[in-house]
mmCIF file of C-alpha atoms and ligand atoms in Angstrom:
data_model
loop_
_atom_site.group_PDB
_atom_site.id
_atom_site.type_symbol
_atom_site.label_atom_id
_atom_site.label_comp_id
_atom_site.label_asym_id
_atom_site.label_seq_id
_atom_site.Cartn_x
_atom_site.Cartn_y
_atom_site.Cartn_z
ATOM 1 C CA UNK A 1 45.112 50.511 -38.252
ATOM 2 C CA UNK A 2 43.989 47.019 -38.223
ATOM 3 C CA UNK A 3 46.724 46.479 -41.540
ATOM 4 C CA UNK A 4 49.649 48.332 -39.358
ATOM 5 C CA UNK A 5 49.263 45.780 -36.696
ATOM 6 C CA UNK A 6 48.910 42.736 -39.365
ATOM 7 C CA UNK A 7 52.079 43.579 -40.546
ATOM 8 C CA UNK A 8 53.697 43.933 -37.139
ATOM 9 C CA UNK A 9 52.055 40.464 -36.238
ATOM 10 C CA UNK A 10 53.855 39.514 -39.894
ATOM 11 C CA UNK A 11 57.429 40.975 -39.008
ATOM 12 C CA UNK A 12 57.024 38.857 -35.790
ATOM 13 C CA UNK A 13 56.590 36.067 -37.321
ATOM 14 C CA UNK A 14 58.983 36.041 -39.955
ATOM 15 C CA UNK A 15 61.434 37.636 -37.875
ATOM 16 C CA UNK A 16 62.897 34.519 -36.790
ATOM 17 C CA UNK A 17 63.202 32.899 -40.361
ATOM 18 C CA UNK A 18 64.859 35.688 -41.876
ATOM 19 C CA UNK A 19 67.384 36.465 -39.005
ATOM 20 C CA UNK A 20 68.581 32.851 -38.309
ATOM 21 C CA UNK A 21 70.118 31.826 -35.215
ATOM 22 C CA UNK A 22 70.093 33.930 -31.878
ATOM 23 C CA UNK A 23 73.754 34.786 -31.325
ATOM 24 C CA UNK A 24 75.492 35.896 -27.685
ATOM 25 C CA UNK A 25 76.567 33.988 -24.620
ATOM 26 C CA UNK A 26 72.307 33.734 -23.373
ATOM 27 C CA UNK A 27 71.447 32.164 -26.500
ATOM 28 C CA UNK A 28 74.934 30.094 -26.776
ATOM 29 C CA UNK A 29 73.425 28.854 -23.032
ATOM 30 C CA UNK A 30 69.962 28.334 -23.722
ATOM 31 C CA UNK A 31 70.538 26.090 -26.823
ATOM 32 C CA UNK A 32 73.027 23.876 -24.796
ATOM 33 C CA UNK A 33 69.982 23.465 -22.344
ATOM 34 C CA UNK A 34 67.980 21.661 -25.480
ATOM 35 C CA UNK A 35 70.824 19.909 -26.614
ATOM 36 C CA UNK A 36 69.742 16.486 -24.489
ATOM 37 C CA UNK A 37 66.464 16.129 -26.167
ATOM 38 C CA UNK A 38 67.537 17.707 -29.382
ATOM 39 C CA UNK A 39 67.465 15.698 -32.593
ATOM 40 C CA UNK A 40 70.635 15.346 -34.981
ATOM 41 C CA UNK A 41 69.872 16.592 -38.889
ATOM 42 C CA UNK A 42 72.114 16.118 -42.142
ATOM 43 C CA UNK A 43 72.193 19.141 -44.551
ATOM 44 C CA UNK A 44 74.020 19.329 -47.319
ATOM 45 C CA UNK A 45 75.314 21.935 -49.479
ATOM 46 C CA UNK A 46 76.720 22.390 -53.065
ATOM 47 C CA UNK A 47 79.143 25.283 -54.260
ATOM 48 C CA UNK A 48 81.994 26.300 -56.036
ATOM 49 C CA UNK A 49 85.175 27.253 -54.796
ATOM 50 C CA UNK A 50 86.644 30.646 -56.622
ATOM 51 C CA UNK A 51 90.361 30.762 -56.038
ATOM 52 C CA UNK A 52 91.754 33.301 -57.671
ATOM 53 C CA UNK A 53 95.454 34.130 -57.432
ATOM 54 C CA UNK A 54 96.738 36.817 -59.990
ATOM 55 C CA UNK A 55 94.753 39.949 -61.345
ATOM 56 C CA UNK A 56 93.509 42.940 -59.698
ATOM 57 C CA UNK A 57 91.395 41.379 -57.440
ATOM 58 C CA UNK A 58 93.151 37.868 -56.248
ATOM 59 C CA UNK A 59 91.309 36.387 -53.355
ATOM 60 C CA UNK A 60 94.198 34.053 -52.245
ATOM 61 C CA UNK A 61 97.464 36.017 -51.801
ATOM 62 C CA UNK A 62 100.949 34.305 -50.437
ATOM 63 C CA UNK A 63 101.811 34.598 -47.123
ATOM 64 C CA UNK A 64 105.214 32.468 -47.849
ATOM 65 C CA UNK A 65 105.898 31.658 -51.393
ATOM 66 C CA UNK A 66 107.931 28.707 -52.019
ATOM 67 C CA UNK A 67 110.548 27.472 -55.466
ATOM 68 C CA UNK A 68 109.263 23.574 -54.762
ATOM 69 C CA UNK A 69 107.635 22.474 -57.621
ATOM 70 C CA UNK A 70 104.804 20.689 -55.582
ATOM 71 C CA UNK A 71 104.129 23.836 -53.487
ATOM 72 C CA UNK A 72 105.991 22.338 -50.056
ATOM 73 C CA UNK A 73 106.143 25.650 -48.082
ATOM 74 C CA UNK A 74 103.945 27.736 -49.886
ATOM 75 C CA UNK A 75 101.435 29.145 -47.932
ATOM 76 C CA UNK A 76 98.458 31.883 -48.906
ATOM 77 C CA UNK A 77 95.773 33.584 -47.048
ATOM 78 C CA UNK A 78 92.071 33.122 -48.787
ATOM 79 C CA UNK A 79 88.774 35.058 -48.934
ATOM 80 C CA UNK A 80 87.216 32.915 -51.698
ATOM 81 C CA UNK A 81 83.486 33.632 -52.670
ATOM 82 C CA UNK A 82 81.480 30.892 -53.130
ATOM 83 C CA UNK A 83 78.929 30.325 -55.282
ATOM 84 C CA UNK A 84 75.853 28.846 -56.622
ATOM 85 C CA UNK A 85 77.076 28.259 -60.088
ATOM 86 C CA UNK A 86 81.017 27.311 -61.978
ATOM 87 C CA UNK A 87 80.426 31.232 -63.198
ATOM 88 C CA UNK A 88 82.617 33.972 -61.508
ATOM 89 C CA UNK A 89 78.930 36.276 -61.477
ATOM 90 C CA UNK A 90 76.955 33.409 -60.130
ATOM 91 C CA UNK A 91 75.202 34.256 -56.889
ATOM 92 C CA UNK A 92 77.374 33.826 -53.346
ATOM 93 C CA UNK A 93 76.353 31.684 -50.972
ATOM 94 C CA UNK A 94 79.156 32.237 -48.331
ATOM 95 C CA UNK A 95 82.744 32.247 -48.282
ATOM 96 C CA UNK A 96 85.726 30.808 -47.335
ATOM 97 C CA UNK A 97 88.227 32.077 -45.294
ATOM 98 C CA UNK A 98 91.389 30.967 -43.735
ATOM 99 C CA UNK A 99 95.082 29.565 -44.843
ATOM 100 C CA UNK A 100 96.351 26.705 -47.008
ATOM 101 C CA UNK A 101 99.805 25.613 -47.537
ATOM 102 C CA UNK A 102 101.791 23.116 -48.799
ATOM 103 C CA UNK A 103 102.465 19.911 -46.376
ATOM 104 C CA UNK A 104 103.904 17.236 -48.310
ATOM 105 C CA UNK A 105 106.853 16.696 -49.964
ATOM 106 C CA UNK A 106 106.106 14.476 -52.701
ATOM 107 C CA UNK A 107 103.012 15.451 -54.084
ATOM 108 C CA UNK A 108 100.990 18.409 -53.980
ATOM 109 C CA UNK A 109 99.335 17.978 -50.954
ATOM 110 C CA UNK A 110 97.959 21.256 -49.359
ATOM 111 C CA UNK A 111 96.887 21.369 -45.597
ATOM 112 C CA UNK A 112 93.353 23.196 -45.302
ATOM 113 C CA UNK A 113 92.214 25.407 -42.050
ATOM 114 C CA UNK A 114 89.522 27.572 -43.323
ATOM 115 C CA UNK A 115 86.208 28.022 -42.574
ATOM 116 C CA UNK A 116 83.258 28.462 -44.864
ATOM 117 C CA UNK A 117 81.114 31.408 -43.947
ATOM 118 C CA UNK A 118 77.348 31.312 -45.167
ATOM 119 C CA UNK A 119 75.582 35.150 -45.872
ATOM 120 C CA UNK A 120 72.336 34.342 -47.351
ATOM 121 C CA UNK A 121 68.977 32.982 -45.764
ATOM 122 C CA UNK A 122 69.128 31.194 -42.461
ATOM 123 C CA UNK A 123 72.688 29.603 -42.704
ATOM 124 C CA UNK A 124 73.558 33.825 -42.591
ATOM 125 C CA UNK A 125 76.226 34.253 -40.019
ATOM 126 C CA UNK A 126 76.771 30.183 -39.429
ATOM 127 C CA UNK A 127 80.189 28.565 -40.456
ATOM 128 C CA UNK A 128 81.782 25.486 -40.971
ATOM 129 C CA UNK A 129 85.218 24.828 -39.668
ATOM 130 C CA UNK A 130 87.112 23.036 -42.345
ATOM 131 C CA UNK A 131 91.329 20.765 -40.832
ATOM 132 C CA UNK A 132 92.237 18.660 -43.756
ATOM 133 C CA UNK A 133 94.621 17.249 -46.109
ATOM 134 C CA UNK A 134 93.945 18.380 -49.452
ATOM 135 C CA UNK A 135 95.952 16.420 -52.490
ATOM 136 C CA UNK A 136 94.744 18.584 -55.102
ATOM 137 C CA UNK A 137 95.800 16.393 -58.303
ATOM 138 C CA UNK A 138 93.643 13.991 -57.253
ATOM 139 C CA UNK A 139 90.122 13.828 -58.897
ATOM 140 C CA UNK A 140 88.574 13.591 -55.160
ATOM 141 C CA UNK A 141 89.271 15.233 -51.666
ATOM 142 C CA UNK A 142 87.848 14.371 -48.949
ATOM 143 C CA UNK A 143 88.134 16.801 -45.663
ATOM 144 C CA UNK A 144 86.836 16.927 -42.674
ATOM 145 C CA UNK A 145 84.384 19.345 -41.450
ATOM 146 C CA UNK A 146 85.262 19.646 -37.118
ATOM 147 C CA UNK A 147 82.872 22.155 -35.866
ATOM 148 C CA UNK A 148 81.023 24.832 -36.446
ATOM 149 C CA UNK A 149 79.160 28.035 -35.246
ATOM 150 C CA UNK A 150 75.343 29.119 -35.402
ATOM 151 C CA UNK A 151 73.101 26.903 -36.728
ATOM 152 C CA UNK A 152 76.289 24.368 -36.932
ATOM 153 C CA UNK A 153 76.860 24.599 -32.962
ATOM 154 C CA UNK A 154 78.880 21.034 -32.871
ATOM 155 C CA UNK A 155 78.658 19.961 -36.182
ATOM 156 C CA UNK A 156 80.639 17.542 -37.946
ATOM 157 C CA UNK A 157 80.668 16.455 -41.424
ATOM 158 C CA UNK A 158 82.765 15.952 -44.419
ATOM 159 C CA UNK A 159 84.148 17.979 -47.417
ATOM 160 C CA UNK A 160 84.679 16.422 -50.810
ATOM 161 C CA UNK A 161 86.429 19.055 -53.945
ATOM 162 C CA UNK A 162 86.954 18.419 -56.863
ATOM 163 C CA UNK A 163 88.507 20.563 -59.497
ATOM 164 C CA UNK A 164 86.213 22.191 -62.694
ATOM 165 C CA UNK A 165 89.645 24.435 -63.750
ATOM 166 C CA UNK A 166 92.790 24.766 -62.543
ATOM 167 C CA UNK A 167 95.348 27.478 -64.705
ATOM 168 C CA UNK A 168 97.614 30.874 -64.057
ATOM 169 C CA UNK A 169 94.895 32.733 -62.773
ATOM 170 C CA UNK A 170 93.435 30.033 -60.216
ATOM 171 C CA UNK A 171 90.967 27.375 -59.610
ATOM 172 C CA UNK A 172 87.224 27.140 -59.314
ATOM 173 C CA UNK A 173 86.757 23.849 -57.187
ATOM 174 C CA UNK A 174 83.479 21.720 -56.705
ATOM 175 C CA UNK A 175 82.642 20.884 -53.269
ATOM 176 C CA UNK A 176 80.072 18.752 -51.769
ATOM 177 C CA UNK A 177 79.201 19.508 -47.939
ATOM 178 C CA UNK A 178 77.559 16.827 -45.796
ATOM 179 C CA UNK A 179 77.231 17.721 -42.164
ATOM 180 C CA UNK A 180 75.682 15.837 -38.963
ATOM 181 C CA UNK A 181 74.253 18.628 -36.613
ATOM 182 C CA UNK A 182 71.394 19.317 -34.438
ATOM 183 C CA UNK A 183 67.947 20.906 -35.012
ATOM 184 C CA UNK A 184 67.629 23.350 -32.651
HETATM 185 C C1 NAG B 1 73.115 38.182 -43.031
HETATM 186 O O1 NAG B 1 73.198 39.490 -42.189
HETATM 187 C C2 NAG B 1 74.100 40.952 -41.758
HETATM 188 C C3 NAG B 1 74.770 40.866 -40.156
HETATM 189 O O2 NAG B 1 73.797 40.618 -39.647
HETATM 190 C C4 NAG B 1 73.694 41.369 -42.446
HETATM 191 O O3 NAG B 1 73.848 43.008 -42.516
HETATM 192 C C5 NAG B 1 73.112 41.157 -44.212
HETATM 193 O O4 NAG B 1 72.123 41.686 -44.744
HETATM 194 C C6 NAG B 1 72.154 39.507 -43.973
HETATM 195 N N1 NAG B 1 71.953 39.091 -45.247
HETATM 196 C C7 NAG B 1 71.055 38.412 -45.679
HETATM 197 C C8 NAG B 1 71.371 38.287 -46.997
HETATM 198 O O5 NAG B 1 70.152 38.302 -45.332
HETATM 199 C C1 NAG B 2 91.854 29.891 -66.560
HETATM 200 O O1 NAG B 2 90.519 28.984 -67.362
HETATM 201 C C2 NAG B 2 89.366 30.230 -66.756
HETATM 202 C C3 NAG B 2 88.059 29.018 -66.905
HETATM 203 O O2 NAG B 2 88.109 28.234 -68.462
HETATM 204 C C4 NAG B 2 89.622 30.667 -67.945
HETATM 205 O O3 NAG B 2 88.223 31.891 -67.607
HETATM 206 C C5 NAG B 2 90.283 32.036 -68.127
HETATM 207 O O4 NAG B 2 90.566 32.983 -68.811
HETATM 208 C C6 NAG B 2 92.052 31.071 -67.950
HETATM 209 N N1 NAG B 2 93.364 31.619 -67.240
HETATM 210 C C7 NAG B 2 94.322 31.357 -68.235
HETATM 211 C C8 NAG B 2 95.374 32.494 -67.765
HETATM 212 O O5 NAG B 2 94.048 30.701 -69.327
#
């Protein structure tokens, strides 16, 4: 009996931690009420973005093909795993879901419109939205984080991309993300 109580108590204590942020219109309203007194905080992420364009299970599929050598007009839909390490079987922490397309007539530069969808720990179910320009052949590409959901409501930040490898299989890109958001 006592043991059950202790276990139940622990469950109640641990639940908010493991479930992360509350969702639903009431939870969002409560969150906005706390906003005037909320502190801002900075959170950093480091992960690898696996963009696989060929083989049996591509994570990026073309919507519009292009004959342009710099991919102008090419558009793809992606659902790319985000992993802790460089290897394809590395632990997945989230996914990059969205659309990128060749948007430059003079060099390879993609318009990136996607969400980082986190799937682990306290970030599970929270998202960050990227809207930026990705000149893919440059060493570092900087893209704005324009907002977020869940833990990242009203977030702003910067994602920096650096290609780890690129060939006809696809690419793995190292991302460093830094976001300013509210500690609520
Ligand atoms: C993340 O949340 C989903 C939906 O609420 C749940 O099914 C899943 O088990 C959770 N994953 C982790 C790793 O907590
Ligand atoms: C592309 O590079 C990756 C990582 O080095 C390698 O695993 C893969 O086999 C390569 N694909 C081709 C077609 O060369």
